[in-house]
């Protein structure tokens, strides 16, 4: 027996994360016709996780350059930070007022942002959408916040129930932190309209709320610049808010962990103070971020030719996903008059709510090797011409059995 081996014996069992657990099960599944529609990763028309051409070209250049692997500063690679900031806020943003760091993906940005906020607003509550991305609950409660939910979706029309959302937010105490999905709301795909964002910006300003944007899908709703509408709107109005950005999806660089955290401040001196706090949080967490992914992205964004290639590739990914959404909806509604829900084509982005129950999701997986998130969320980016009809038939089959 190990000395002091008893020290860990009282650790509670931590249930595994449902999405990563699913990915493990998918990898262990030996069926050749299995379909992964669980985790949010983009696959191309051939069903493969792509290496974008822009990324491949940048990697070739970097390989040739063969630089040693130095430590980055706590804030990360400064060329990357500038390029990321321009991508999110546009070229005419007031950059001096935006404190910026490179982060470990969008999740890392959320986590460091939460830590900085908790230190300065210990009493604030964090409000997230109902439904939303479950990891927001984990991230903000791990940072010590109490997390509450504001109403978001009108299930009848499958659009944002803006009235309900607004009337909840307008009653929050000043200084409450409101988590907003800038585009491609995960999991519903239902986003605010431009008019609604304008209203929300007014509300946030009048009520003294602190918006925290999660921007994980830039380019996957309408376009790189279009998707930044709400963020740029608030920045141009000189409002104070936070943005956690992810480049996992739009560069297909899931494993490189590239993201950025921005605090939009009212002036340069505030931004300097916030920058120090962000860097302090990084130093006590992982010290400084890794270089390779940031080097790739920075090189692409600074080279006009490569950047054009990348923008085209983002358009292709977006169009392929929305084409697959249409194909699936067509197949579903063609074959069932009862499924009104599946006629809705308003939602955008990678996901579709299959409206299947957890038991039905389980049946799809065990009987046919079709993997959806346990919540019923289906990743459209895993569909292609070879599997979409089969998936539609499987869903219809399950739904048909319901009414017997
Ligand atoms: N926010 C949302 C809403 C997401 O869906 C994701 C990725 N699934 C993230 C943040 C985090 O992205 P990353 O992989 O870059 O940490």
Short mmCIF file of C-alpha atoms and ligand atoms in Angstrom, two decimals:
data_model
loop_
_atom_site.label_atom_id
_atom_site.label_comp_id
_atom_site.label_asym_id
_atom_site.label_seq_id
_atom_site.Cartn_x
_atom_site.Cartn_y
_atom_site.Cartn_z
CA UNK A 1 0.00 0.00 0.00
CA UNK A 2 1.25 3.50 -0.85
CA UNK A 3 2.13 5.83 1.98
CA UNK A 4 -0.65 8.45 2.37
CA UNK A 5 -2.61 6.56 -0.33
CA UNK A 6 -5.76 7.26 1.66
CA UNK A 7 -5.58 11.00 0.96
CA UNK A 8 -7.65 10.83 -2.21
CA UNK A 9 -10.12 8.20 -1.09
CA UNK A 10 -12.96 10.62 -0.44
CA UNK A 11 -13.00 12.27 -3.83
CA UNK A 12 -16.52 12.35 -5.27
CA UNK A 13 -17.25 10.69 -8.56
CA UNK A 14 -17.39 13.37 -11.29
CA UNK A 15 -19.78 12.38 -14.09
CA UNK A 16 -18.05 12.61 -17.46
CA UNK A 17 -18.81 15.43 -19.89
CA UNK A 18 -21.64 14.24 -22.17
CA UNK A 19 -20.11 15.56 -25.40
CA UNK A 20 -16.59 14.26 -24.84
CA UNK A 21 -17.99 10.96 -23.57
CA UNK A 22 -19.94 10.68 -26.81
CA UNK A 23 -16.83 11.37 -28.88
CA UNK A 24 -15.06 8.54 -27.05
CA UNK A 25 -17.92 6.15 -27.70
CA UNK A 26 -18.01 7.17 -31.36
CA UNK A 27 -14.30 6.44 -31.77
CA UNK A 28 -14.73 3.04 -30.12
CA UNK A 29 -17.73 2.15 -32.36
CA UNK A 30 -16.60 -0.31 -35.02
CA UNK A 31 -19.60 0.11 -37.36
CA UNK A 32 -18.40 1.39 -40.72
CA UNK A 33 -21.55 3.40 -41.42
CA UNK A 34 -21.55 5.30 -38.10
CA UNK A 35 -22.31 9.03 -38.30
CA UNK A 36 -20.91 11.61 -35.88
CA UNK A 37 -23.43 14.42 -35.38
CA UNK A 38 -22.50 15.00 -31.74
CA UNK A 39 -19.54 17.30 -31.19
CA UNK A 40 -19.43 20.64 -33.05
CA UNK A 41 -16.73 19.94 -35.59
CA UNK A 42 -16.98 20.72 -39.29
CA UNK A 43 -16.50 17.89 -41.75
CA UNK A 44 -16.26 18.45 -45.50
CA UNK A 45 -18.47 16.88 -48.19
CA UNK A 46 -16.33 13.73 -48.02
CA UNK A 47 -17.03 13.45 -44.30
CA UNK A 48 -13.50 14.39 -43.28
CA UNK A 49 -12.20 16.96 -40.85
CA UNK A 50 -10.48 19.32 -43.28
CA UNK A 51 -7.11 21.04 -43.19
CA UNK A 52 -8.03 24.38 -44.75
CA UNK A 53 -5.88 25.29 -47.74
CA UNK A 54 -5.01 28.63 -46.14
CA UNK A 55 -3.88 26.78 -43.02
CA UNK A 56 -1.86 24.28 -45.04
CA UNK A 57 -0.09 27.09 -46.92
CA UNK A 58 0.65 28.94 -43.69
CA UNK A 59 2.03 25.75 -42.12
CA UNK A 60 4.30 25.20 -45.13
CA UNK A 61 5.65 28.72 -44.78
CA UNK A 62 6.22 28.31 -41.04
CA UNK A 63 7.92 24.96 -41.55
CA UNK A 64 10.30 26.59 -44.01
CA UNK A 65 10.96 29.50 -41.66
CA UNK A 66 11.73 27.00 -38.89
CA UNK A 67 11.76 29.39 -35.97
CA UNK A 68 12.71 28.24 -32.47
CA UNK A 69 9.90 27.87 -29.95
CA UNK A 70 10.23 30.84 -27.63
CA UNK A 71 8.03 31.75 -24.68
CA UNK A 72 5.26 34.12 -25.66
CA UNK A 73 4.39 37.03 -23.37
CA UNK A 74 1.47 36.47 -20.95
CA UNK A 75 -0.90 38.25 -23.35
CA UNK A 76 0.22 36.02 -26.20
CA UNK A 77 1.59 36.77 -29.64
CA UNK A 78 1.04 40.47 -30.27
CA UNK A 79 0.63 40.18 -34.08
CA UNK A 80 -2.03 37.56 -33.48
CA UNK A 81 -3.80 39.72 -30.90
CA UNK A 82 -3.91 42.71 -33.31
CA UNK A 83 -5.20 40.57 -36.18
CA UNK A 84 -7.80 38.87 -33.98
CA UNK A 85 -9.00 42.23 -32.70
CA UNK A 86 -9.36 43.60 -36.24
CA UNK A 87 -11.27 40.49 -37.29
CA UNK A 88 -13.75 40.83 -34.45
CA UNK A 89 -14.11 44.60 -34.20
CA UNK A 90 -13.37 45.70 -37.77
CA UNK A 91 -10.64 48.01 -39.01
CA UNK A 92 -12.11 51.23 -37.68
CA UNK A 93 -12.49 50.19 -34.04
CA UNK A 94 -10.92 52.23 -31.28
CA UNK A 95 -8.21 49.67 -30.58
CA UNK A 96 -6.55 51.64 -27.77
CA UNK A 97 -9.64 51.04 -25.63
CA UNK A 98 -9.74 47.26 -26.15
CA UNK A 99 -7.65 45.19 -23.73
CA UNK A 100 -6.70 42.00 -25.58
CA UNK A 101 -5.10 38.65 -24.87
CA UNK A 102 -4.59 35.42 -26.81
CA UNK A 103 -6.37 32.53 -25.07
CA UNK A 104 -6.67 28.75 -25.09
CA UNK A 105 -9.63 28.62 -27.45
CA UNK A 106 -12.96 30.27 -26.75
CA UNK A 107 -13.30 28.26 -23.56
CA UNK A 108 -10.04 29.66 -22.21
CA UNK A 109 -11.25 33.17 -23.03
CA UNK A 110 -14.51 32.58 -21.16
CA UNK A 111 -12.65 31.17 -18.19
CA UNK A 112 -10.04 33.96 -17.88
CA UNK A 113 -12.77 36.57 -18.49
CA UNK A 114 -14.86 35.00 -15.73
CA UNK A 115 -11.92 35.01 -13.33
CA UNK A 116 -11.13 38.68 -13.94
CA UNK A 117 -14.78 39.64 -13.52
CA UNK A 118 -15.19 37.61 -10.35
CA UNK A 119 -12.25 39.39 -8.76
CA UNK A 120 -13.81 42.79 -9.46
CA UNK A 121 -17.53 42.06 -9.23
CA UNK A 122 -17.71 39.39 -6.53
CA UNK A 123 -21.41 39.94 -5.90
CA UNK A 124 -22.60 39.93 -9.52
CA UNK A 125 -24.69 37.12 -10.95
CA UNK A 126 -24.15 35.70 -14.42
CA UNK A 127 -27.19 35.24 -16.64
CA UNK A 128 -27.12 32.76 -19.52
CA UNK A 129 -29.78 31.85 -22.05
CA UNK A 130 -32.29 29.07 -21.45
CA UNK A 131 -31.46 26.87 -23.35
CA UNK A 132 -27.79 27.43 -24.06
CA UNK A 133 -24.32 25.92 -24.10
CA UNK A 134 -24.05 23.87 -20.90
CA UNK A 135 -20.36 24.57 -20.45
CA UNK A 136 -21.17 28.23 -19.69
CA UNK A 137 -22.70 26.99 -16.43
CA UNK A 138 -19.58 25.02 -15.58
CA UNK A 139 -17.14 27.78 -16.52
CA UNK A 140 -18.86 30.57 -14.63
CA UNK A 141 -19.76 28.52 -11.59
CA UNK A 142 -16.18 27.17 -11.40
CA UNK A 143 -15.09 30.80 -11.32
CA UNK A 144 -17.32 31.25 -8.28
CA UNK A 145 -20.36 32.91 -9.84
CA UNK A 146 -23.94 32.02 -9.27
CA UNK A 147 -25.41 31.40 -12.72
CA UNK A 148 -29.06 32.05 -13.61
CA UNK A 149 -31.01 31.67 -16.84
CA UNK A 150 -32.99 34.19 -18.88
CA UNK A 151 -35.74 33.01 -21.27
CA UNK A 152 -34.55 32.82 -24.85
CA UNK A 153 -36.45 30.60 -27.24
CA UNK A 154 -40.06 30.68 -28.37
CA UNK A 155 -40.54 26.98 -29.01
CA UNK A 156 -43.61 27.56 -31.20
CA UNK A 157 -41.92 29.72 -33.83
CA UNK A 158 -38.42 28.54 -32.95
CA UNK A 159 -37.22 32.15 -32.90
CA UNK A 160 -35.90 34.30 -30.08
CA UNK A 161 -38.64 35.18 -27.61
CA UNK A 162 -37.32 38.70 -27.43
CA UNK A 163 -40.14 40.05 -25.31
CA UNK A 164 -39.57 37.45 -22.59
CA UNK A 165 -35.80 37.89 -22.77
CA UNK A 166 -36.08 41.67 -22.59
CA UNK A 167 -38.50 41.74 -19.72
CA UNK A 168 -36.27 39.42 -17.70
CA UNK A 169 -33.11 41.41 -18.39
CA UNK A 170 -34.70 44.76 -17.65
CA UNK A 171 -35.36 43.64 -14.08
CA UNK A 172 -31.80 42.56 -13.32
CA UNK A 173 -29.75 44.49 -10.78
CA UNK A 174 -27.18 46.91 -12.24
CA UNK A 175 -23.84 45.22 -12.84
CA UNK A 176 -25.36 41.83 -13.68
CA UNK A 177 -23.33 39.94 -16.27
CA UNK A 178 -25.33 38.80 -19.30
CA UNK A 179 -23.86 36.08 -21.48
CA UNK A 180 -24.87 36.55 -25.12
CA UNK A 181 -24.13 34.39 -28.16
CA UNK A 182 -23.02 36.89 -30.82
CA UNK A 183 -24.24 34.61 -33.63
CA UNK A 184 -25.22 30.97 -34.28
CA UNK A 185 -26.74 30.50 -30.84
CA UNK A 186 -25.72 27.08 -29.55
CA UNK A 187 -27.79 24.89 -29.61
CA UNK A 188 -30.88 26.56 -31.15
CA UNK A 189 -29.35 28.51 -34.07
CA UNK A 190 -31.89 31.27 -33.31
CA UNK A 191 -30.22 34.70 -33.28
CA UNK A 192 -31.42 38.21 -32.49
CA UNK A 193 -32.26 40.44 -35.47
CA UNK A 194 -30.39 43.71 -36.00
CA UNK A 195 -33.36 45.64 -34.62
CA UNK A 196 -33.37 43.44 -31.52
CA UNK A 197 -29.65 43.94 -30.96
CA UNK A 198 -30.23 47.71 -31.12
CA UNK A 199 -32.93 47.43 -28.47
CA UNK A 200 -30.76 45.21 -26.34
CA UNK A 201 -27.81 47.62 -26.57
CA UNK A 202 -30.10 50.41 -25.32
CA UNK A 203 -31.35 48.27 -22.47
CA UNK A 204 -27.86 47.24 -21.43
CA UNK A 205 -26.74 50.87 -21.38
CA UNK A 206 -29.79 52.14 -19.50
CA UNK A 207 -29.78 49.35 -16.93
CA UNK A 208 -26.00 49.26 -16.42
CA UNK A 209 -25.66 45.58 -17.36
CA UNK A 210 -22.39 43.99 -18.45
CA UNK A 211 -22.65 42.02 -21.72
CA UNK A 212 -20.27 39.12 -22.15
CA UNK A 213 -20.31 37.95 -25.78
CA UNK A 214 -19.43 34.41 -26.68
CA UNK A 215 -18.24 34.54 -30.31
CA UNK A 216 -17.43 30.96 -31.26
CA UNK A 217 -18.91 30.88 -34.77
CA UNK A 218 -17.75 34.02 -36.58
CA UNK A 219 -18.46 33.51 -40.28
CA UNK A 220 -20.87 30.61 -39.82
CA UNK A 221 -24.14 32.61 -39.76
CA UNK A 222 -24.02 35.25 -42.52
CA UNK A 223 -20.36 36.28 -42.97
CA UNK A 224 -17.20 37.26 -41.09
CA UNK A 225 -18.19 40.91 -40.80
CA UNK A 226 -21.97 40.46 -40.69
CA UNK A 227 -21.72 38.09 -37.72
CA UNK A 228 -19.84 40.70 -35.68
CA UNK A 229 -22.77 43.11 -35.94
CA UNK A 230 -23.78 43.21 -32.26
CA UNK A 231 -20.19 43.47 -31.03
CA UNK A 232 -19.30 46.26 -33.43
CA UNK A 233 -22.55 48.06 -32.61
CA UNK A 234 -21.70 48.18 -28.90
CA UNK A 235 -18.07 49.10 -29.55
CA UNK A 236 -19.08 52.01 -31.79
CA UNK A 237 -21.39 53.18 -28.99
CA UNK A 238 -18.41 53.21 -26.63
CA UNK A 239 -20.02 50.67 -24.29
CA UNK A 240 -18.15 48.52 -21.77
CA UNK A 241 -18.36 44.79 -22.46
CA UNK A 242 -16.39 41.57 -22.84
CA UNK A 243 -15.89 39.24 -25.84
CA UNK A 244 -14.63 35.65 -25.83
CA UNK A 245 -13.69 34.71 -29.36
CA UNK A 246 -12.84 31.30 -30.73
CA UNK A 247 -10.99 30.36 -33.93
CA UNK A 248 -11.49 26.64 -33.48
CA UNK A 249 -14.32 26.39 -36.00
CA UNK A 250 -13.60 29.09 -38.57
CA UNK A 251 -9.96 28.00 -39.03
CA UNK A 252 -10.75 24.31 -38.39
CA UNK A 253 -7.93 24.46 -35.83
CA UNK A 254 -9.75 22.67 -33.03
CA UNK A 255 -6.65 21.12 -31.53
CA UNK A 256 -4.47 24.24 -31.55
CA UNK A 257 -6.64 26.00 -28.94
CA UNK A 258 -6.78 29.47 -30.45
CA UNK A 259 -9.02 32.16 -29.08
CA UNK A 260 -8.95 35.70 -27.81
CA UNK A 261 -10.40 37.67 -24.91
CA UNK A 262 -11.30 41.33 -25.26
CA UNK A 263 -12.45 43.83 -22.66
CA UNK A 264 -13.93 46.89 -24.36
CA UNK A 265 -13.24 49.79 -22.05
CA UNK A 266 -14.30 53.40 -22.11
CA UNK A 267 -10.82 54.84 -22.42
CA UNK A 268 -7.21 53.92 -22.89
CA UNK A 269 -6.20 54.14 -19.25
CA UNK A 270 -9.02 51.79 -18.19
CA UNK A 271 -7.92 49.39 -20.92
CA UNK A 272 -4.36 49.46 -19.54
CA UNK A 273 -5.57 48.53 -16.07
CA UNK A 274 -7.80 45.73 -17.35
CA UNK A 275 -4.93 44.43 -19.51
CA UNK A 276 -2.83 44.06 -16.36
CA UNK A 277 -5.60 42.12 -14.63
CA UNK A 278 -6.04 39.77 -17.59
CA UNK A 279 -2.32 39.07 -17.73
CA UNK A 280 -2.21 38.47 -13.98
CA UNK A 281 -4.99 35.88 -14.32
CA UNK A 282 -3.08 34.19 -17.15
CA UNK A 283 0.20 34.14 -15.19
CA UNK A 284 -1.47 32.33 -12.32
CA UNK A 285 -3.17 29.86 -14.61
CA UNK A 286 -0.96 28.73 -17.51
CA UNK A 287 1.60 31.56 -17.60
CA UNK A 288 1.46 32.20 -21.34
CA UNK A 289 -0.25 30.63 -24.35
CA UNK A 290 1.25 28.34 -27.01
CA UNK A 291 2.75 29.72 -30.20
CA UNK A 292 2.01 27.39 -33.11
CA UNK A 293 -1.72 27.95 -33.77
CA UNK A 294 -1.39 31.68 -33.18
CA UNK A 295 1.50 31.79 -35.64
CA UNK A 296 -0.63 30.09 -38.31
CA UNK A 297 -3.63 32.38 -37.82
CA UNK A 298 -1.54 35.51 -37.58
CA UNK A 299 0.28 34.67 -40.80
CA UNK A 300 -3.00 34.03 -42.66
CA UNK A 301 -4.63 37.22 -41.44
CA UNK A 302 -1.61 39.37 -42.30
CA UNK A 303 -1.06 38.00 -45.81
CA UNK A 304 -3.74 39.46 -48.07
CA UNK A 305 -3.68 36.59 -50.57
CA UNK A 306 -3.93 33.95 -47.86
CA UNK A 307 -6.59 35.89 -46.02
CA UNK A 308 -8.71 35.99 -49.18
CA UNK A 309 -8.35 32.22 -49.55
CA UNK A 310 -9.37 31.77 -45.91
CA UNK A 311 -12.43 34.02 -46.26
CA UNK A 312 -13.54 31.98 -49.27
CA UNK A 313 -13.06 28.78 -47.29
CA UNK A 314 -15.22 30.12 -44.44
CA UNK A 315 -17.92 30.96 -46.99
CA UNK A 316 -17.68 27.42 -48.38
CA UNK A 317 -18.02 25.90 -44.92
CA UNK A 318 -21.00 28.11 -44.09
CA UNK A 319 -22.73 27.35 -47.37
CA UNK A 320 -22.13 23.64 -47.09
CA UNK A 321 -23.64 23.57 -43.61
CA UNK A 322 -26.69 25.57 -44.63
CA UNK A 323 -27.08 23.34 -47.71
CA UNK A 324 -27.08 20.32 -45.41
CA UNK A 325 -29.65 21.95 -43.14
CA UNK A 326 -31.87 22.44 -46.16
CA UNK A 327 -31.33 18.87 -47.42
CA UNK A 328 -32.20 17.41 -44.02
CA UNK A 329 -35.25 19.62 -43.57
CA UNK A 330 -36.44 18.80 -47.10
CA UNK A 331 -36.07 15.08 -46.51
CA UNK A 332 -37.86 15.30 -43.18
CA UNK A 333 -40.76 17.46 -44.28
CA UNK A 334 -41.18 15.61 -47.58
CA UNK A 335 -41.77 12.43 -45.68
CA UNK A 336 -43.90 13.62 -42.83
CA UNK A 337 -46.75 16.07 -42.83
CA UNK A 338 -46.83 16.03 -39.05
CA UNK A 339 -43.43 17.47 -38.46
CA UNK A 340 -44.19 21.17 -38.74
CA UNK A 341 -41.07 21.92 -36.77
CA UNK A 342 -38.82 20.59 -39.49
CA UNK A 343 -40.10 23.13 -41.98
CA UNK A 344 -38.40 25.90 -40.08
CA UNK A 345 -35.35 27.15 -41.91
CA UNK A 346 -34.73 30.36 -39.89
CA UNK A 347 -32.09 29.02 -37.50
CA UNK A 348 -28.44 29.30 -38.57
CA UNK A 349 -25.09 27.76 -37.79
CA UNK A 350 -23.79 24.30 -37.09
CA UNK A 351 -26.65 22.90 -35.05
CA UNK A 352 -30.23 21.81 -35.34
CA UNK A 353 -32.44 20.74 -32.49
CA UNK A 354 -33.72 17.33 -33.60
CA UNK A 355 -36.48 17.55 -30.94
CA UNK A 356 -35.74 13.92 -30.08
CA UNK A 357 -35.82 12.82 -26.46
CA UNK A 358 -32.68 11.46 -24.75
CA UNK A 359 -34.11 7.93 -25.06
CA UNK A 360 -34.71 8.42 -28.78
CA UNK A 361 -31.19 9.82 -29.20
CA UNK A 362 -29.93 6.71 -27.45
CA UNK A 363 -31.88 4.48 -29.82
CA UNK A 364 -30.39 6.22 -32.86
CA UNK A 365 -26.93 5.59 -31.49
CA UNK A 366 -27.33 2.00 -30.37
CA UNK A 367 -29.44 0.77 -33.31
CA UNK A 368 -27.93 2.72 -36.21
CA UNK A 369 -24.66 4.28 -35.06
CA UNK A 370 -26.00 7.82 -35.49
CA UNK A 371 -24.54 9.98 -32.74
CA UNK A 372 -26.38 13.12 -31.56
CA UNK A 373 -25.76 15.07 -28.35
CA UNK A 374 -27.90 13.63 -25.54
CA UNK A 375 -29.91 16.89 -25.52
CA UNK A 376 -31.07 16.11 -29.09
CA UNK A 377 -28.71 18.65 -30.66
CA UNK A 378 -27.60 17.55 -34.11
CA UNK A 379 -24.40 18.88 -35.72
CA UNK A 380 -25.31 19.59 -39.35
CA UNK A 381 -21.64 19.87 -40.26
CA UNK A 382 -21.33 16.09 -39.92
CA UNK A 383 -23.91 15.49 -42.66
CA UNK A 384 -23.11 14.91 -46.32
CA UNK A 385 -24.85 13.61 -49.44
CA UNK A 386 -23.93 10.06 -48.52
CA UNK A 387 -25.60 10.05 -45.11
CA UNK A 388 -28.26 12.77 -45.01
CA UNK A 389 -31.15 10.66 -46.38
CA UNK A 390 -30.30 7.81 -44.03
CA UNK A 391 -30.27 10.19 -41.04
CA UNK A 392 -33.61 11.73 -42.08
CA UNK A 393 -35.18 8.29 -42.45
CA UNK A 394 -33.89 7.23 -39.07
CA UNK A 395 -35.34 10.32 -37.38
CA UNK A 396 -38.69 9.84 -39.12
CA UNK A 397 -38.76 6.21 -38.17
CA UNK A 398 -38.28 7.11 -34.51
CA UNK A 399 -40.90 9.85 -34.64
CA UNK A 400 -43.39 7.52 -36.39
CA UNK A 401 -43.00 4.95 -33.65
CA UNK A 402 -43.92 7.60 -31.08
CA UNK A 403 -47.56 7.85 -32.08
CA UNK A 404 -48.25 4.10 -32.06
N1 LIG B 1 -18.82 28.77 -26.95
C1 LIG B 1 -19.67 28.02 -27.64
C2 LIG B 1 -21.09 28.45 -27.72
C3 LIG B 1 -19.24 26.86 -28.27
O1 LIG B 1 -20.12 26.12 -28.94
C4 LIG B 1 -17.88 26.49 -28.18
C5 LIG B 1 -17.35 25.27 -28.85
N2 LIG B 1 -18.13 24.19 -28.86
C6 LIG B 1 -17.04 27.32 -27.44
C7 LIG B 1 -17.53 28.44 -26.85
C8 LIG B 1 -15.59 26.99 -27.21
O2 LIG B 1 -14.80 26.87 -28.27
P1 LIG B 1 -13.31 26.36 -28.16
O3 LIG B 1 -13.29 24.99 -28.69
O4 LIG B 1 -12.54 27.33 -28.97
O5 LIG B 1 -12.90 26.40 -26.72
#
